[in-house]
CSV table of C-alpha atoms in Angstrom, one decimal:
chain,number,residue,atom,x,y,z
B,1,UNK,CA,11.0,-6.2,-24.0
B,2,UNK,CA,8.4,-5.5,-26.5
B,3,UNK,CA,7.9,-2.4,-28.7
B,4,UNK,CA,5.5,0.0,-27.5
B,5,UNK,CA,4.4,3.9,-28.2
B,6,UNK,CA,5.4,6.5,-25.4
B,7,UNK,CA,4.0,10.0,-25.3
B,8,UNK,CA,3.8,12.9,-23.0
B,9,UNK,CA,0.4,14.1,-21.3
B,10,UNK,CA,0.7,17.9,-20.1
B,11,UNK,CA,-2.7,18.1,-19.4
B,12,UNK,CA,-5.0,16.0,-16.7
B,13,UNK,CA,-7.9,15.6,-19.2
B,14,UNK,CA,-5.6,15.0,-21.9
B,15,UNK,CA,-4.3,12.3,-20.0
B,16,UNK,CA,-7.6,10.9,-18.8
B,17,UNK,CA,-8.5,11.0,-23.1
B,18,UNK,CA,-5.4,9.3,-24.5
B,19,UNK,CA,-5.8,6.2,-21.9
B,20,UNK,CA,-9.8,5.9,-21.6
B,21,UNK,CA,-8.8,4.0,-24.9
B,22,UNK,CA,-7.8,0.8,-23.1
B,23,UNK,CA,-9.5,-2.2,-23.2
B,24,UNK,CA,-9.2,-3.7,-19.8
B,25,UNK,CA,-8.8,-2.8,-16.1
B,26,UNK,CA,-5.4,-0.6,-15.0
B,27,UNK,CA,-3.8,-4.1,-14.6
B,28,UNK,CA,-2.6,-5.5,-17.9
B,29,UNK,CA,-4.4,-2.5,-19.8
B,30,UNK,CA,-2.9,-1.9,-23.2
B,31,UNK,CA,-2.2,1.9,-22.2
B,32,UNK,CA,-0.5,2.7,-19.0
B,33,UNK,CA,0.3,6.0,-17.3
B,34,UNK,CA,4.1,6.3,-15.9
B,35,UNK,CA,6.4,8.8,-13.6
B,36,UNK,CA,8.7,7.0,-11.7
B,37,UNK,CA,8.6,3.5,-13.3
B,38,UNK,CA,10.1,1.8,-10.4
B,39,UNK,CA,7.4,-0.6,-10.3
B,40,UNK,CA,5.8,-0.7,-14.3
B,41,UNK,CA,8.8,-0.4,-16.5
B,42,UNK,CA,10.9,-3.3,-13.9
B,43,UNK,CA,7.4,-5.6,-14.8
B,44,UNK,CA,7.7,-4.7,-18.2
B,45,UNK,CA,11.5,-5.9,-18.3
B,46,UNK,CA,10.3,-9.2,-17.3
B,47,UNK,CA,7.4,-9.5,-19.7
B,48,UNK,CA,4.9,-9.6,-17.1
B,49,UNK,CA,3.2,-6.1,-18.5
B,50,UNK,CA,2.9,-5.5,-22.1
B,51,UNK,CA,1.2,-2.2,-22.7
B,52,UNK,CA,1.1,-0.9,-26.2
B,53,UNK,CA,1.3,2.5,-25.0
B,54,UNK,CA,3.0,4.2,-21.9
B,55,UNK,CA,1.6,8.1,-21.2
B,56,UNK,CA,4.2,10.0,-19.1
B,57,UNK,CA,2.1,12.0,-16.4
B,58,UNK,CA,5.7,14.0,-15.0
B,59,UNK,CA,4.5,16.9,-17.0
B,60,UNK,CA,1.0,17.0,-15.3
B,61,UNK,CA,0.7,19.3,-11.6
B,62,UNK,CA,0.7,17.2,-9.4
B,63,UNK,CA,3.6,17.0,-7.4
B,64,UNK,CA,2.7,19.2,-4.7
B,65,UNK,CA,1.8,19.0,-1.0
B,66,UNK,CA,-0.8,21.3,0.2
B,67,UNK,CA,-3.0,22.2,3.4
B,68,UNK,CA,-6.5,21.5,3.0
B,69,UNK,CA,-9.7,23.8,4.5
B,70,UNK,CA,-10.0,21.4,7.5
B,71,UNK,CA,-6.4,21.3,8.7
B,72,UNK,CA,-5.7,17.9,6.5
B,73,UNK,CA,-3.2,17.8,4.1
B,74,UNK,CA,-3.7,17.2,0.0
B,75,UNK,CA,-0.5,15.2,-1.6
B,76,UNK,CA,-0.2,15.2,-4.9
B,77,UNK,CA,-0.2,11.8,-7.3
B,78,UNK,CA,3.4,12.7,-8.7
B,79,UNK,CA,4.9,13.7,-5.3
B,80,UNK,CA,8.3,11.4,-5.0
B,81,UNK,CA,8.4,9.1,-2.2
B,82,UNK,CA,11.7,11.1,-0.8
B,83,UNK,CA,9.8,14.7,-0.7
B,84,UNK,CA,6.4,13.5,0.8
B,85,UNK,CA,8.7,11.4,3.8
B,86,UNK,CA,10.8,14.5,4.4
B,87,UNK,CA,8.5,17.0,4.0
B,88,UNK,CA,8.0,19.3,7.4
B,89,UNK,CA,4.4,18.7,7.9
B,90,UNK,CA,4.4,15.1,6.9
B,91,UNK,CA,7.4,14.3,9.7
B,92,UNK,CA,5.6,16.8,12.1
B,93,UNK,CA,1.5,15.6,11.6
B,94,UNK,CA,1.7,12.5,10.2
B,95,UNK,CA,5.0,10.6,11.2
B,96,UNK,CA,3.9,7.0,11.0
B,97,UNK,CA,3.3,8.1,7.2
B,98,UNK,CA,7.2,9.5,7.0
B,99,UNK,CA,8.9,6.4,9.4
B,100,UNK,CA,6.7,3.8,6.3
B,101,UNK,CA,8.2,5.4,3.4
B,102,UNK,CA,12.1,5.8,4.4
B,103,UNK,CA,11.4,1.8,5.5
B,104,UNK,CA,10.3,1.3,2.1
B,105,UNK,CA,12.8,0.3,-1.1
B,106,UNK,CA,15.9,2.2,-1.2
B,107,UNK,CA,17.1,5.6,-1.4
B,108,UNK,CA,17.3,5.5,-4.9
B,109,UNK,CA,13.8,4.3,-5.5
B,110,UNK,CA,12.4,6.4,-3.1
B,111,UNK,CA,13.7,9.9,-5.4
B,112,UNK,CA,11.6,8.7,-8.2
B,113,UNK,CA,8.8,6.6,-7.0
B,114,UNK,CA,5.5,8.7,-6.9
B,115,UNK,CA,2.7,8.7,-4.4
B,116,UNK,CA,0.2,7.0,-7.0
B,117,UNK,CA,2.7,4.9,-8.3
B,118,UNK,CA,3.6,3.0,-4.6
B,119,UNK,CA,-0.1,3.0,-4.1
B,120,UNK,CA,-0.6,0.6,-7.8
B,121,UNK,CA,2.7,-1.3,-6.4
B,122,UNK,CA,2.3,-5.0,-7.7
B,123,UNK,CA,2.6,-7.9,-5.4
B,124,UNK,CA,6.7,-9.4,-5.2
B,125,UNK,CA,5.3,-13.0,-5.4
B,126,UNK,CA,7.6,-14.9,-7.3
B,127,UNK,CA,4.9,-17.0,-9.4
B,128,UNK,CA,3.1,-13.2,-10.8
B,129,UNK,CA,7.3,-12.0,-11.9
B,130,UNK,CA,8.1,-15.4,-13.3
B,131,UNK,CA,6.4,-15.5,-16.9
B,132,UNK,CA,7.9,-19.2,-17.1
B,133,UNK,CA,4.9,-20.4,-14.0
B,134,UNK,CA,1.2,-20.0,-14.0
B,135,UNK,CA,0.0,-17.5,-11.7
B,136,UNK,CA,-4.3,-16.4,-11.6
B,137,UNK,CA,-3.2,-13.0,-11.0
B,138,UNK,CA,-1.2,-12.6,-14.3
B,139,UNK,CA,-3.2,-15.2,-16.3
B,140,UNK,CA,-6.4,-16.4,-15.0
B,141,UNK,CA,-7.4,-19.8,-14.9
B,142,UNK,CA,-3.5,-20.5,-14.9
B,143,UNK,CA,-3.4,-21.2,-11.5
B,144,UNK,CA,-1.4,-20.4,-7.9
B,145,UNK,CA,1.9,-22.4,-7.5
B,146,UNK,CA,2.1,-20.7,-4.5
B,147,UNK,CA,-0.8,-22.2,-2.9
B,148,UNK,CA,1.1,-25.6,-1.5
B,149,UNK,CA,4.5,-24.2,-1.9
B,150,UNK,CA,7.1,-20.8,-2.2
B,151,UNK,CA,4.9,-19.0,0.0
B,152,UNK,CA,6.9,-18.0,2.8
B,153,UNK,CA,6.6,-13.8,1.8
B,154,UNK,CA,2.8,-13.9,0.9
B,155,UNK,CA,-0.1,-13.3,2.6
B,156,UNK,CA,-2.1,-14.9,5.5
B,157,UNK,CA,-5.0,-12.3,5.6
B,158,UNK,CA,-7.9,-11.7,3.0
B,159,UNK,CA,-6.7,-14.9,0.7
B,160,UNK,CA,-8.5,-16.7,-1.5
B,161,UNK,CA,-8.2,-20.6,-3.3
B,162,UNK,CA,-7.3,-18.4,-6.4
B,163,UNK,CA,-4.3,-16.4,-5.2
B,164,UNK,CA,-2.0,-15.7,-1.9
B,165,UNK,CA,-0.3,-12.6,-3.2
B,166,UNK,CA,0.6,-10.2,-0.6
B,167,UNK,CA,0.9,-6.4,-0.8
B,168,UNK,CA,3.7,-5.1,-1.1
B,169,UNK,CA,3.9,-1.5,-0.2
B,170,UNK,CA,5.2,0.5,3.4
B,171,UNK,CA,3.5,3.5,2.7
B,172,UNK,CA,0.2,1.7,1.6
B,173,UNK,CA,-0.4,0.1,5.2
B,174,UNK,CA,0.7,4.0,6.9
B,175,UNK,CA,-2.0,5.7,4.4
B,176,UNK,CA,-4.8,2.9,5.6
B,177,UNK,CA,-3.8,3.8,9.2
B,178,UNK,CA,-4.6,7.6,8.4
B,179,UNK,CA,-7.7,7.0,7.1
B,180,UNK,CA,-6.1,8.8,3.8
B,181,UNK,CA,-8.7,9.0,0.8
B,182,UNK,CA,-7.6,7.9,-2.7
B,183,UNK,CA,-8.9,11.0,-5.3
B,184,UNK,CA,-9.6,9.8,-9.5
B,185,UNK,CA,-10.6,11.8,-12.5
B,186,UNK,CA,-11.8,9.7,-15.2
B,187,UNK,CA,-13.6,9.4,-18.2
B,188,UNK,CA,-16.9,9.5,-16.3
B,189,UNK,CA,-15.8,12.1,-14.2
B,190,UNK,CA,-14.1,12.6,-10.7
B,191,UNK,CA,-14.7,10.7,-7.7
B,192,UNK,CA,-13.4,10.2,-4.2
B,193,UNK,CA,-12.4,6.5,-2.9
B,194,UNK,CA,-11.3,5.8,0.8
B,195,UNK,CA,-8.4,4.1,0.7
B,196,UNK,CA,-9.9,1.0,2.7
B,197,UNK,CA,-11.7,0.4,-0.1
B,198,UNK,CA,-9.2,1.3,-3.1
B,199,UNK,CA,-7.6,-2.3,-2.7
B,200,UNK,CA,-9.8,-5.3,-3.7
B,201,UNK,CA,-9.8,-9.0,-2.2
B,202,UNK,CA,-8.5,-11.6,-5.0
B,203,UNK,CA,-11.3,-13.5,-4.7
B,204,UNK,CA,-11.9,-15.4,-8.3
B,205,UNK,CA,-10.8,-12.3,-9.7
B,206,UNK,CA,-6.6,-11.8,-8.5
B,207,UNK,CA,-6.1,-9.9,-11.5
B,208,UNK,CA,-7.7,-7.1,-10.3
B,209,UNK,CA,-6.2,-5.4,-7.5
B,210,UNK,CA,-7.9,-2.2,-7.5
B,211,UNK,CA,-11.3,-0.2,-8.3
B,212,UNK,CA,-9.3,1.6,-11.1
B,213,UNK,CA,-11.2,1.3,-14.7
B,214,UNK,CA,-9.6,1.6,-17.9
B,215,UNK,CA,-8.7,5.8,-18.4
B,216,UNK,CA,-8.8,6.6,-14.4
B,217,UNK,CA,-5.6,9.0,-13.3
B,218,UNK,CA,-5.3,9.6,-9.5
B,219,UNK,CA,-4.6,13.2,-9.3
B,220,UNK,CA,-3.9,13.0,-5.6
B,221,UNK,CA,-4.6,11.7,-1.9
B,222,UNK,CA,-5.7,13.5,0.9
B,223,UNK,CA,-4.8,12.9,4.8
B,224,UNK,CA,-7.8,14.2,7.1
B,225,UNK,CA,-6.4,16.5,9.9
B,226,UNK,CA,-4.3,14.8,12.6
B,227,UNK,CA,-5.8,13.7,15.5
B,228,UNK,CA,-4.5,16.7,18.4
B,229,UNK,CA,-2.4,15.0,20.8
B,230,UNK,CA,-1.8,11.5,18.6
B,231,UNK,CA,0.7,9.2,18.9
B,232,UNK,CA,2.5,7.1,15.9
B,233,UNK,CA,5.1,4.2,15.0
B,234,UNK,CA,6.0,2.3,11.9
B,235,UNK,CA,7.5,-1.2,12.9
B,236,UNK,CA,9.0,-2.8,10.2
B,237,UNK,CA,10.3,-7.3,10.9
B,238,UNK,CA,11.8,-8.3,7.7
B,239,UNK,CA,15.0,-10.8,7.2
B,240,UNK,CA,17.4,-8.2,7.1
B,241,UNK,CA,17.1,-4.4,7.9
B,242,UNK,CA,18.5,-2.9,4.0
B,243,UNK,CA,16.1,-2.9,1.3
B,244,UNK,CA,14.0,-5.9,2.0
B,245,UNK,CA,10.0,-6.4,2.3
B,246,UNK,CA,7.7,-6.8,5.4
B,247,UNK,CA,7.5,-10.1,6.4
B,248,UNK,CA,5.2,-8.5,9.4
B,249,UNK,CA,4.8,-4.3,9.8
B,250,UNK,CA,2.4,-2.6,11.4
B,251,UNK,CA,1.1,0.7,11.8
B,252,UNK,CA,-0.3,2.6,14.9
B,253,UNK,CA,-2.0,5.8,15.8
B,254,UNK,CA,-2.9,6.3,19.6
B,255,UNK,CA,-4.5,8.9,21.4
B,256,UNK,CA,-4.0,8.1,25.3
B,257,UNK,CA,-6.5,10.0,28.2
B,258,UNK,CA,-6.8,9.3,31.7
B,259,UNK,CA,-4.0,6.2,31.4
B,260,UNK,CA,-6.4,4.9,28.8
B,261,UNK,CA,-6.9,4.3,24.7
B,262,UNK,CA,-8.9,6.9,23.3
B,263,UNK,CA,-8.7,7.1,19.9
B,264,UNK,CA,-6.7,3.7,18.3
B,265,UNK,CA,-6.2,3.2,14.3
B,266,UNK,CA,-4.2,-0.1,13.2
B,267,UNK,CA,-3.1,-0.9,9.7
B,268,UNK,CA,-0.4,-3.9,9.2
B,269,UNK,CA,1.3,-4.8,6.1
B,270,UNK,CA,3.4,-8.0,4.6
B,271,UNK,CA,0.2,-10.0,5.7
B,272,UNK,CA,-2.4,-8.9,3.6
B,273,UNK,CA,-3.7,-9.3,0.1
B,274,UNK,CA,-4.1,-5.4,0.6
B,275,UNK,CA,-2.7,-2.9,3.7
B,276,UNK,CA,-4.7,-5.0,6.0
B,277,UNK,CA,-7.1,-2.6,8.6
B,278,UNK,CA,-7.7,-4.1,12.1
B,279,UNK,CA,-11.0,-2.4,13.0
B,280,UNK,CA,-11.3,-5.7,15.6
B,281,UNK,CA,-7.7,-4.7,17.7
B,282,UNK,CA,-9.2,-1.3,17.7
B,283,UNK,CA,-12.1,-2.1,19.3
B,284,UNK,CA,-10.6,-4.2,21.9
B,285,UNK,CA,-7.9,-1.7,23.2
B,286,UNK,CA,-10.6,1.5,23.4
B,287,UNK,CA,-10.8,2.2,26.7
B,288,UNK,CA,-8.6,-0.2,28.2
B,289,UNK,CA,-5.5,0.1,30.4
B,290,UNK,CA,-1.9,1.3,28.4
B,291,UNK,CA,0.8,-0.4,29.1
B,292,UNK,CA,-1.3,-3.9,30.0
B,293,UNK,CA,0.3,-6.0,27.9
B,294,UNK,CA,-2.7,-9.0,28.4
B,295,UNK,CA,-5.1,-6.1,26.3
B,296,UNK,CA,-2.2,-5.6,23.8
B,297,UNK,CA,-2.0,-9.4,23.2
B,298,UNK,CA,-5.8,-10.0,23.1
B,299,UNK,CA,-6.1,-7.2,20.4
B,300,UNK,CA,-3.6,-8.3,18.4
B,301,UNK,CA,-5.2,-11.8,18.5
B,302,UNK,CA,-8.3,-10.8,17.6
B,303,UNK,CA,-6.7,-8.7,14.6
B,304,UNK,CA,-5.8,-12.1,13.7
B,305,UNK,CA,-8.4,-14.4,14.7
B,306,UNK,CA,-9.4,-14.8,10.7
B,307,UNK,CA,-5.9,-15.7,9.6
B,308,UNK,CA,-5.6,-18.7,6.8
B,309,UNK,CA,-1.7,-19.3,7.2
B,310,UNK,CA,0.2,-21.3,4.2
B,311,UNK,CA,2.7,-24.4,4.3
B,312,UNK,CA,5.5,-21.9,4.9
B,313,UNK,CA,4.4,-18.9,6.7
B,314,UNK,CA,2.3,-20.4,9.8
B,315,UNK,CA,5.3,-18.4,11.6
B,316,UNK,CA,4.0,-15.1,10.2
B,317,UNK,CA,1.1,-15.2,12.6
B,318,UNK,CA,2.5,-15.5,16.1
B,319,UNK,CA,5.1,-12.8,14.3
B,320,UNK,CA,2.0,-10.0,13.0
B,321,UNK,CA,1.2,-10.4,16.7
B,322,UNK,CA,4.1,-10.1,18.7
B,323,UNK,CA,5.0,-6.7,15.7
B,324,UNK,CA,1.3,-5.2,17.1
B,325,UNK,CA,1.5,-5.5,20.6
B,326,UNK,CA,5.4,-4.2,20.4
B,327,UNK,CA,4.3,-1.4,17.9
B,328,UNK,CA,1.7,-0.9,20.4
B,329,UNK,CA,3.7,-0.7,23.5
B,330,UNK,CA,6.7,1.9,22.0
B,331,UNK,CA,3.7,4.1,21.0
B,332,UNK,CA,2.5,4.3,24.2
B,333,UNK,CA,5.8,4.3,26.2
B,334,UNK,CA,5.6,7.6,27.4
B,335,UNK,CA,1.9,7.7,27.7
């Protein structure tokens, strides 16, 4: 591991000051906030981040859950993964949010990961954690090894010829469900970003994962008000049930009247190159029969329809579809 200068921020704007100093993006910047480190300080271990300068944000407030005005809820950046999945309101108002997190990592990792930190979670490709390969998303121009080969894990949604990587993260593809909105203070100021459009495409730019700039703290995220009379699952398919990542996983939020969708949002994870929105399946299950499983299947196909599968995960396909229409029928069940 490489020298580098760690200091304590106990202040917001202070924080915002000592890292609006960096030259490049929140990815490979030279000045990096931390809390839990679960993700940063493992990448740094293996050389894959070098930051000259790591600012502790435990110290700063916000690691608390509040209501908002409207009825949502307001969770802070530092919140631990553990408190926000047990916390009352979370497991009573937003349960596909609490049944993604304790699916996520391990207990351990889950007492000192932070809400900001799982939503800057780094891809588990094997080419971006291996300094010894080339990968585009770690060093641009380098190249994708996994295009071609080793891509069984990665992603079959929203790639590009420059990188495969998948997203990681459980409570990610929950927050996209719930519509969640990512809040930034930064050098220029604060700003508001949905959370559908916090995650970027690789495109010719994989190195770049998010619409962070250099000196931008999230301070928090905030959940609009549940949807009165919703329904909500978390299914998680990976190779074995203790700490492992999706290989499929979807997330779904119902609201059933007359025998009949309503209300339908659909977020699915371990097949994206970001928590992976189905706006399409939503369409095509509003107003339709529940419990038709021929509807189910024909929304999860056109969830789908744009999927560029790799030499070794064709099989995640037929599997994101089967994970929908299953997530979709235990949601409904008691409809």
């Amino acid at each position: 591991m490489h020298t580098f200068e760690f200091v304590r921020a106990n202040d917001p704007a202070l924080a915002v000051a000592i890292t609006s100093q960096a030259k490049t993006a929140q990815q490979g910047a030279d000045m990096r906030f931390v809390a839990g480190g679960t993700t940063l300080l493992d990448l740094m271990k293996l050389n894959v981040e070098q930051p000259a300068k790591l600012v502790d944000v435990n110290g700063l407030p916000l690691d608390k859950i509040e209501r908002t005005a409207d009825g949502g809820l307001k969770i802070g950046a530092t919140m631990r993964n553990a408190d926000l999945a047990h916390h009352a309101d979370v497991q009573r108002d937003y349960p596909v949010l609490s049944q993604a997190i304790l699916q996520g990592a391990s207990a351990q990792i889950r007492n000192m990961a932070t809400t900001a930190g799982n939503l800057l979670q780094r891809t588990r490709c094997m080419f971006f954690r291996d300094t010894a390969m080339p990968c585009n998303k770690r060093e641009p121009g380098s190249g994708c090894p996994a295009i071609g080969g080793g891509n069984r894990m990665l992603a079959i949604l929203g790639t590009s010829e420059q990188c495969i990587a998948s997203n990681p993260s459980d409570m990610n593809v929950a927050m996209a469900a719930l519509e969640a909105v990512v809040h930034i203070r930064g050098a220029k100021g604060e700003r508001d970003v949905a959370i559908g459009e916090f995650h970027v495409l690789p495109g010719n730019t994989p190195s770049r994962e998010n619409v962070l700039e250099p000196g931008d703290l999230i301070t928090h995220v905030t959940l609009p008000a549940a949807a009165k009379g919703s329904k909500s699952i978390y299914l998680k398919l990976r190779d074995r049930t203790s700490y492992e990542f999706a290989l499929a996983s979807a997330a779904v939020i119902v609201n059933v009247a007359d025998g009949r969708f309503e209300r339908v949002r659909i977020a699915m994870g371990g097949v994206g190159t970001k928590p992976w929105r189905m706006p399409e399946a939503e369409a095509a299950l509003v107003g339709q029969a529940v419990g038709d499983e021929a509807v189910m299947r024909r929304a999860a196909e056109a969830g789908l329809k744009d999927a560029r599968p790799q030499s070794e995960n064709g099989f995640k396909v037929e599997l994101a579809k089967r994970c929908l229409v299953y997530a979709l029928k235990q949601a409904t069940q008691n409809a």
